[in-house]
């Protein structure tokens, strides 16, 4: 299989903001491992264009998201400086294909982390601060139609994200942390941190294990997105989207 040309296929789709058919429409046997190889080349490509890796993301870590996307396993991807927007910033829809927004809990790491079966305690120990976030996902595939292998190749639909103010972990019970997603001042979804694998730190542990198998690690200073707590909602013209979290504050974007 020509991994390089599939990574180019997805890179061009993202750059031109034009949706393409899923790779599995052509490569019926695309495996999840193939997907990760394509993702790696895709991110090499983006880094060669000047983007800097500033973190990682887990996706499909909540039942809400897995059900919505018809996929039953978490997926892992990479985030870069170019994907970061500022809270309150105006989002231009024409840079995206069909963006959707989802609320997430984000870990800022105080040390490198790698290894299998890291515990929630070990993750929290390595965490410098936590913040609330909104992720804007934008599958490069038509109608967000993909298999697990396709979405992995597409760097798990990563497109943009917005972080709230970093908060110290002291006395935070992230599994109990409630979150409201509002669009135009109407609550469209609610969840608590436990929606992600019982505790969002477990998503960080899975990411550390994923990188460990490649001889890599989560890095000190990285932002780690633990996955959408609720289903994702389409971003539409004139939307004002806000994610509000108990103890973590809120983040918003205007379209
Ligand atoms: C895949 C990305 C999932 C999450 O937080 O669940 C994701 C998708 O739904 O397109 O970022
Ligand atoms: Mg996400």
mmCIF file of C-alpha atoms and ligand atoms in Angstrom:
data_model
loop_
_atom_site.group_PDB
_atom_site.id
_atom_site.type_symbol
_atom_site.label_atom_id
_atom_site.label_comp_id
_atom_site.label_asym_id
_atom_site.label_seq_id
_atom_site.Cartn_x
_atom_site.Cartn_y
_atom_site.Cartn_z
ATOM 1 C CA UNK A 1 0.000 0.000 0.000
ATOM 2 C CA UNK A 2 1.254 3.462 -0.868
ATOM 3 C CA UNK A 3 1.061 5.163 2.541
ATOM 4 C CA UNK A 4 2.727 8.293 1.230
ATOM 5 C CA UNK A 5 0.115 8.942 -1.429
ATOM 6 C CA UNK A 6 -2.753 8.380 1.047
ATOM 7 C CA UNK A 7 -1.213 10.865 3.456
ATOM 8 C CA UNK A 8 -0.938 13.333 0.578
ATOM 9 C CA UNK A 9 -4.595 12.624 -0.301
ATOM 10 C CA UNK A 10 -5.668 13.643 3.227
ATOM 11 C CA UNK A 11 -3.252 16.568 3.410
ATOM 12 C CA UNK A 12 -4.676 18.060 0.214
ATOM 13 C CA UNK A 13 -8.264 17.500 1.405
ATOM 14 C CA UNK A 14 -7.470 19.422 4.580
ATOM 15 C CA UNK A 15 -5.585 22.205 2.803
ATOM 16 C CA UNK A 16 -8.301 22.761 0.215
ATOM 17 C CA UNK A 17 -11.120 22.109 2.715
ATOM 18 C CA UNK A 18 -12.759 19.663 0.330
ATOM 19 C CA UNK A 19 -14.152 16.349 1.563
ATOM 20 C CA UNK A 20 -12.942 13.103 0.004
ATOM 21 C CA UNK A 21 -14.110 9.478 -0.037
ATOM 22 C CA UNK A 22 -12.834 7.349 2.829
ATOM 23 C CA UNK A 23 -9.642 5.452 1.992
ATOM 24 C CA UNK A 24 -11.438 2.166 2.674
ATOM 25 C CA UNK A 25 -13.657 2.837 -0.359
ATOM 26 C CA UNK A 26 -10.479 2.050 -2.338
ATOM 27 C CA UNK A 27 -8.383 -0.036 0.054
ATOM 28 C CA UNK A 28 -10.839 -2.526 1.521
ATOM 29 C CA UNK A 29 -8.177 -4.094 3.741
ATOM 30 C CA UNK A 30 -6.855 -0.920 5.333
ATOM 31 C CA UNK A 31 -5.972 -1.869 8.910
ATOM 32 C CA UNK A 32 -5.799 0.353 11.954
ATOM 33 C CA UNK A 33 -1.994 -0.061 11.869
ATOM 34 C CA UNK A 34 -1.986 1.142 8.244
ATOM 35 C CA UNK A 35 -4.077 4.085 9.452
ATOM 36 C CA UNK A 36 -1.442 5.027 12.041
ATOM 37 C CA UNK A 37 1.330 4.790 9.412
ATOM 38 C CA UNK A 38 -0.594 7.174 7.158
ATOM 39 C CA UNK A 39 -1.244 9.491 10.109
ATOM 40 C CA UNK A 40 2.469 9.602 10.934
ATOM 41 C CA UNK A 41 3.382 10.588 7.372
ATOM 42 C CA UNK A 42 0.570 13.125 7.326
ATOM 43 C CA UNK A 43 1.923 14.762 10.473
ATOM 44 C CA UNK A 44 5.506 14.686 9.074
ATOM 45 C CA UNK A 45 4.113 16.525 6.084
ATOM 46 C CA UNK A 46 2.419 19.142 8.249
ATOM 47 C CA UNK A 47 5.545 19.594 10.390
ATOM 48 C CA UNK A 48 7.638 20.064 7.236
ATOM 49 C CA UNK A 49 5.242 22.891 6.381
ATOM 50 C CA UNK A 50 6.186 24.569 9.664
ATOM 51 C CA UNK A 51 3.627 23.278 12.181
ATOM 52 C CA UNK A 52 4.868 22.375 15.638
ATOM 53 C CA UNK A 53 3.572 19.450 17.673
ATOM 54 C CA UNK A 54 2.246 20.739 20.995
ATOM 55 C CA UNK A 55 0.264 17.792 22.234
ATOM 56 C CA UNK A 56 -1.846 14.757 21.572
ATOM 57 C CA UNK A 57 -5.502 13.811 21.559
ATOM 58 C CA UNK A 58 -7.580 10.795 22.340
ATOM 59 C CA UNK A 59 -10.894 10.455 20.546
ATOM 60 C CA UNK A 60 -13.937 8.244 20.771
ATOM 61 C CA UNK A 61 -13.308 7.786 24.489
ATOM 62 C CA UNK A 62 -16.925 8.313 25.551
ATOM 63 C CA UNK A 63 -19.901 6.069 24.842
ATOM 64 C CA UNK A 64 -21.718 9.137 23.444
ATOM 65 C CA UNK A 65 -19.037 9.605 20.790
ATOM 66 C CA UNK A 66 -18.532 5.917 20.021
ATOM 67 C CA UNK A 67 -22.260 5.419 19.452
ATOM 68 C CA UNK A 68 -22.528 8.532 17.303
ATOM 69 C CA UNK A 69 -19.632 7.505 15.058
ATOM 70 C CA UNK A 70 -20.334 3.764 14.985
ATOM 71 C CA UNK A 71 -16.839 2.956 16.253
ATOM 72 C CA UNK A 72 -16.175 1.150 19.515
ATOM 73 C CA UNK A 73 -12.556 1.861 20.352
ATOM 74 C CA UNK A 74 -10.602 4.981 21.260
ATOM 75 C CA UNK A 75 -8.278 6.521 18.677
ATOM 76 C CA UNK A 76 -5.159 8.659 19.041
ATOM 77 C CA UNK A 77 -3.863 11.681 17.201
ATOM 78 C CA UNK A 78 -1.481 14.618 17.315
ATOM 79 C CA UNK A 79 -2.220 18.327 17.767
ATOM 80 C CA UNK A 80 -0.135 21.258 16.548
ATOM 81 C CA UNK A 81 0.264 24.975 17.263
ATOM 82 C CA UNK A 82 -1.615 25.827 14.076
ATOM 83 C CA UNK A 83 -4.753 24.143 15.426
ATOM 84 C CA UNK A 84 -4.921 26.322 18.543
ATOM 85 C CA UNK A 85 -7.484 29.139 18.661
ATOM 86 C CA UNK A 86 -8.017 31.672 21.420
ATOM 87 C CA UNK A 87 -11.166 31.578 23.569
ATOM 88 C CA UNK A 88 -13.717 34.085 22.308
ATOM 89 C CA UNK A 89 -12.068 34.099 18.872
ATOM 90 C CA UNK A 90 -14.172 34.315 15.737
ATOM 91 C CA UNK A 91 -14.010 31.125 13.687
ATOM 92 C CA UNK A 92 -14.097 31.364 9.884
ATOM 93 C CA UNK A 93 -16.201 28.518 8.556
ATOM 94 C CA UNK A 94 -14.595 28.537 5.103
ATOM 95 C CA UNK A 95 -11.354 27.124 6.539
ATOM 96 C CA UNK A 96 -13.285 23.966 7.439
ATOM 97 C CA UNK A 97 -15.251 21.310 5.548
ATOM 98 C CA UNK A 98 -18.080 20.506 7.991
ATOM 99 C CA UNK A 99 -16.811 21.366 11.471
ATOM 100 C CA UNK A 100 -18.345 20.009 14.657
ATOM 101 C CA UNK A 101 -17.623 21.091 18.215
ATOM 102 C CA UNK A 102 -17.309 19.031 21.403
ATOM 103 C CA UNK A 103 -16.368 19.810 25.015
ATOM 104 C CA UNK A 104 -13.249 18.192 26.467
ATOM 105 C CA UNK A 105 -11.099 18.096 29.588
ATOM 106 C CA UNK A 106 -7.472 18.871 28.758
ATOM 107 C CA UNK A 107 -4.366 17.889 30.715
ATOM 108 C CA UNK A 108 -1.202 20.005 30.661
ATOM 109 C CA UNK A 109 1.733 17.756 31.520
ATOM 110 C CA UNK A 110 4.446 18.659 33.992
ATOM 111 C CA UNK A 111 6.661 15.734 32.967
ATOM 112 C CA UNK A 112 7.213 13.264 30.160
ATOM 113 C CA UNK A 113 4.928 10.233 30.374
ATOM 114 C CA UNK A 114 5.250 6.873 28.742
ATOM 115 C CA UNK A 115 4.334 3.323 29.662
ATOM 116 C CA UNK A 116 1.665 0.689 29.679
ATOM 117 C CA UNK A 117 -1.080 0.519 32.291
ATOM 118 C CA UNK A 118 -0.313 3.861 33.931
ATOM 119 C CA UNK A 119 -2.801 4.507 36.720
ATOM 120 C CA UNK A 120 -5.050 7.526 37.178
ATOM 121 C CA UNK A 121 -2.811 8.503 40.118
ATOM 122 C CA UNK A 122 0.334 8.331 37.972
ATOM 123 C CA UNK A 123 -1.294 10.496 35.305
ATOM 124 C CA UNK A 124 -2.487 13.064 37.856
ATOM 125 C CA UNK A 125 1.010 13.068 39.379
ATOM 126 C CA UNK A 126 2.504 14.009 36.029
ATOM 127 C CA UNK A 127 -0.161 16.654 35.353
ATOM 128 C CA UNK A 128 0.781 20.261 35.944
ATOM 129 C CA UNK A 129 -2.686 21.704 35.382
ATOM 130 C CA UNK A 130 -6.009 20.950 33.749
ATOM 131 C CA UNK A 131 -8.217 23.121 31.614
ATOM 132 C CA UNK A 132 -11.540 22.971 29.920
ATOM 133 C CA UNK A 133 -11.549 22.943 26.163
ATOM 134 C CA UNK A 134 -13.576 22.852 23.000
ATOM 135 C CA UNK A 135 -12.354 20.729 20.153
ATOM 136 C CA UNK A 136 -13.411 21.459 16.584
ATOM 137 C CA UNK A 137 -13.276 18.232 14.628
ATOM 138 C CA UNK A 138 -13.519 18.290 10.854
ATOM 139 C CA UNK A 139 -13.321 14.893 9.212
ATOM 140 C CA UNK A 140 -11.753 15.088 5.787
ATOM 141 C CA UNK A 141 -14.199 12.357 4.737
ATOM 142 C CA UNK A 142 -17.579 12.985 3.116
ATOM 143 C CA UNK A 143 -20.399 13.074 5.691
ATOM 144 C CA UNK A 144 -17.997 12.038 8.499
ATOM 145 C CA UNK A 145 -18.271 8.518 7.064
ATOM 146 C CA UNK A 146 -15.295 6.419 8.139
ATOM 147 C CA UNK A 147 -14.030 3.198 9.671
ATOM 148 C CA UNK A 148 -11.673 3.109 12.634
ATOM 149 C CA UNK A 149 -8.705 2.770 10.222
ATOM 150 C CA UNK A 150 -9.889 5.737 8.107
ATOM 151 C CA UNK A 151 -10.341 8.098 11.044
ATOM 152 C CA UNK A 152 -6.936 7.129 12.440
ATOM 153 C CA UNK A 153 -5.302 7.924 9.078
ATOM 154 C CA UNK A 154 -7.056 11.313 9.147
ATOM 155 C CA UNK A 155 -5.375 12.166 12.463
ATOM 156 C CA UNK A 156 -8.721 11.483 14.188
ATOM 157 C CA UNK A 157 -10.474 14.446 12.517
ATOM 158 C CA UNK A 158 -8.248 16.919 14.452
ATOM 159 C CA UNK A 159 -8.757 20.426 13.166
ATOM 160 C CA UNK A 160 -8.766 23.084 15.889
ATOM 161 C CA UNK A 161 -9.139 23.488 19.630
ATOM 162 C CA UNK A 162 -9.569 26.192 22.229
ATOM 163 C CA UNK A 163 -8.289 25.957 25.799
ATOM 164 C CA UNK A 164 -9.600 27.627 28.948
ATOM 165 C CA UNK A 165 -7.358 28.908 31.732
ATOM 166 C CA UNK A 166 -5.131 26.267 33.304
ATOM 167 C CA UNK A 167 -6.265 25.291 36.800
ATOM 168 C CA UNK A 168 -4.284 23.482 39.499
ATOM 169 C CA UNK A 169 -5.439 19.918 40.127
ATOM 170 C CA UNK A 170 -5.739 20.348 43.881
ATOM 171 C CA UNK A 171 -9.058 19.016 45.156
ATOM 172 C CA UNK A 172 -10.455 18.512 41.668
ATOM 173 C CA UNK A 173 -12.427 15.345 41.133
ATOM 174 C CA UNK A 174 -12.320 15.203 37.363
ATOM 175 C CA UNK A 175 -14.710 12.262 37.119
ATOM 176 C CA UNK A 176 -17.342 14.346 38.909
ATOM 177 C CA UNK A 177 -16.634 17.536 36.976
ATOM 178 C CA UNK A 178 -19.838 18.594 35.259
ATOM 179 C CA UNK A 179 -19.919 20.212 31.857
ATOM 180 C CA UNK A 180 -22.528 22.108 29.844
ATOM 181 C CA UNK A 181 -22.299 22.659 26.108
ATOM 182 C CA UNK A 182 -24.317 25.667 24.994
ATOM 183 C CA UNK A 183 -25.047 26.898 21.495
ATOM 184 C CA UNK A 184 -26.576 30.360 21.252
ATOM 185 C CA UNK A 185 -27.185 30.286 25.010
ATOM 186 C CA UNK A 186 -29.164 27.077 24.875
ATOM 187 C CA UNK A 187 -27.871 23.951 26.613
ATOM 188 C CA UNK A 188 -27.510 21.262 23.929
ATOM 189 C CA UNK A 189 -25.669 18.609 25.949
ATOM 190 C CA UNK A 190 -24.410 17.869 29.451
ATOM 191 C CA UNK A 191 -21.979 15.331 30.889
ATOM 192 C CA UNK A 192 -19.541 14.727 33.698
ATOM 193 C CA UNK A 193 -15.876 13.816 33.401
ATOM 194 C CA UNK A 194 -16.685 10.159 34.041
ATOM 195 C CA UNK A 195 -18.220 10.036 30.545
ATOM 196 C CA UNK A 196 -14.626 9.528 29.347
ATOM 197 C CA UNK A 197 -13.645 6.001 30.380
ATOM 198 C CA UNK A 198 -14.878 6.521 33.948
ATOM 199 C CA UNK A 199 -12.138 9.138 34.484
ATOM 200 C CA UNK A 200 -10.582 11.367 31.795
ATOM 201 C CA UNK A 201 -7.052 10.588 33.049
ATOM 202 C CA UNK A 202 -7.594 7.066 31.649
ATOM 203 C CA UNK A 203 -7.577 8.575 28.148
ATOM 204 C CA UNK A 204 -4.156 10.066 28.910
ATOM 205 C CA UNK A 205 -2.970 6.643 30.082
ATOM 206 C CA UNK A 206 -4.125 5.102 26.782
ATOM 207 C CA UNK A 207 -2.272 7.785 24.836
ATOM 208 C CA UNK A 208 0.887 7.137 26.877
ATOM 209 C CA UNK A 209 0.567 3.418 26.087
ATOM 210 C CA UNK A 210 0.011 4.104 22.384
ATOM 211 C CA UNK A 211 3.168 6.240 22.215
ATOM 212 C CA UNK A 212 5.079 3.735 24.350
ATOM 213 C CA UNK A 213 4.594 1.001 21.743
ATOM 214 C CA UNK A 214 6.358 3.306 19.259
ATOM 215 C CA UNK A 215 9.197 4.121 21.669
ATOM 216 C CA UNK A 216 7.784 7.638 22.133
ATOM 217 C CA UNK A 217 6.274 9.545 25.046
ATOM 218 C CA UNK A 218 3.854 12.293 25.945
ATOM 219 C CA UNK A 219 6.050 15.331 26.546
ATOM 220 C CA UNK A 220 6.355 17.784 29.396
ATOM 221 C CA UNK A 221 4.383 20.907 28.494
ATOM 222 C CA UNK A 222 2.079 19.119 26.039
ATOM 223 C CA UNK A 223 -1.654 19.663 26.052
ATOM 224 C CA UNK A 224 -3.510 16.355 26.016
ATOM 225 C CA UNK A 225 -7.136 16.299 24.895
ATOM 226 C CA UNK A 226 -8.967 13.442 26.601
ATOM 227 C CA UNK A 227 -11.897 13.171 24.183
ATOM 228 C CA UNK A 228 -15.373 14.592 23.684
ATOM 229 C CA UNK A 229 -17.563 14.186 26.774
ATOM 230 C CA UNK A 230 -20.728 14.593 24.719
ATOM 231 C CA UNK A 231 -21.665 14.091 21.110
ATOM 232 C CA UNK A 232 -20.222 16.710 18.737
ATOM 233 C CA UNK A 233 -22.498 19.417 17.281
ATOM 234 C CA UNK A 234 -22.216 21.029 13.837
ATOM 235 C CA UNK A 235 -20.850 24.584 13.813
ATOM 236 C CA UNK A 236 -23.189 26.850 11.908
ATOM 237 C CA UNK A 237 -23.065 30.482 10.814
ATOM 238 C CA UNK A 238 -23.619 32.916 13.709
ATOM 239 C CA UNK A 239 -23.245 30.231 16.353
ATOM 240 C CA UNK A 240 -21.935 31.265 19.739
ATOM 241 C CA UNK A 241 -20.644 28.106 21.407
ATOM 242 C CA UNK A 242 -19.684 27.864 25.050
ATOM 243 C CA UNK A 243 -18.408 24.975 27.121
ATOM 244 C CA UNK A 244 -18.781 25.580 30.878
ATOM 245 C CA UNK A 245 -17.264 23.247 33.425
ATOM 246 C CA UNK A 246 -17.551 22.997 37.202
ATOM 247 C CA UNK A 247 -14.319 24.372 38.740
ATOM 248 C CA UNK A 248 -12.597 24.745 35.339
ATOM 249 C CA UNK A 249 -14.416 27.823 34.034
ATOM 250 C CA UNK A 250 -15.572 28.174 30.449
ATOM 251 C CA UNK A 251 -14.374 28.567 26.874
ATOM 252 C CA UNK A 252 -16.243 29.956 23.905
ATOM 253 C CA UNK A 253 -16.082 30.613 20.203
ATOM 254 C CA UNK A 254 -18.103 32.708 17.807
ATOM 255 C CA UNK A 255 -18.736 31.660 14.245
HETATM 256 C C1 LIG B 1 -13.261 11.368 15.420
HETATM 257 C C2 LIG B 1 -12.622 12.234 16.458
HETATM 258 C C3 LIG B 1 -13.161 11.967 17.809
HETATM 259 C C4 LIG B 1 -13.359 12.731 20.182
HETATM 260 O O1 LIG B 1 -13.063 13.532 21.072
HETATM 261 O O2 LIG B 1 -14.139 11.800 20.370
HETATM 262 C C5 LIG B 1 -12.770 12.947 18.843
HETATM 263 C C6 LIG B 1 -14.571 11.933 14.955
HETATM 264 O O3 LIG B 1 -15.571 11.820 15.680
HETATM 265 O O4 LIG B 1 -14.607 12.471 13.849
HETATM 266 O O5 LIG B 1 -12.023 13.878 18.693
HETATM 267 MG MG1 LIG B 2 -12.197 15.258 20.402
#
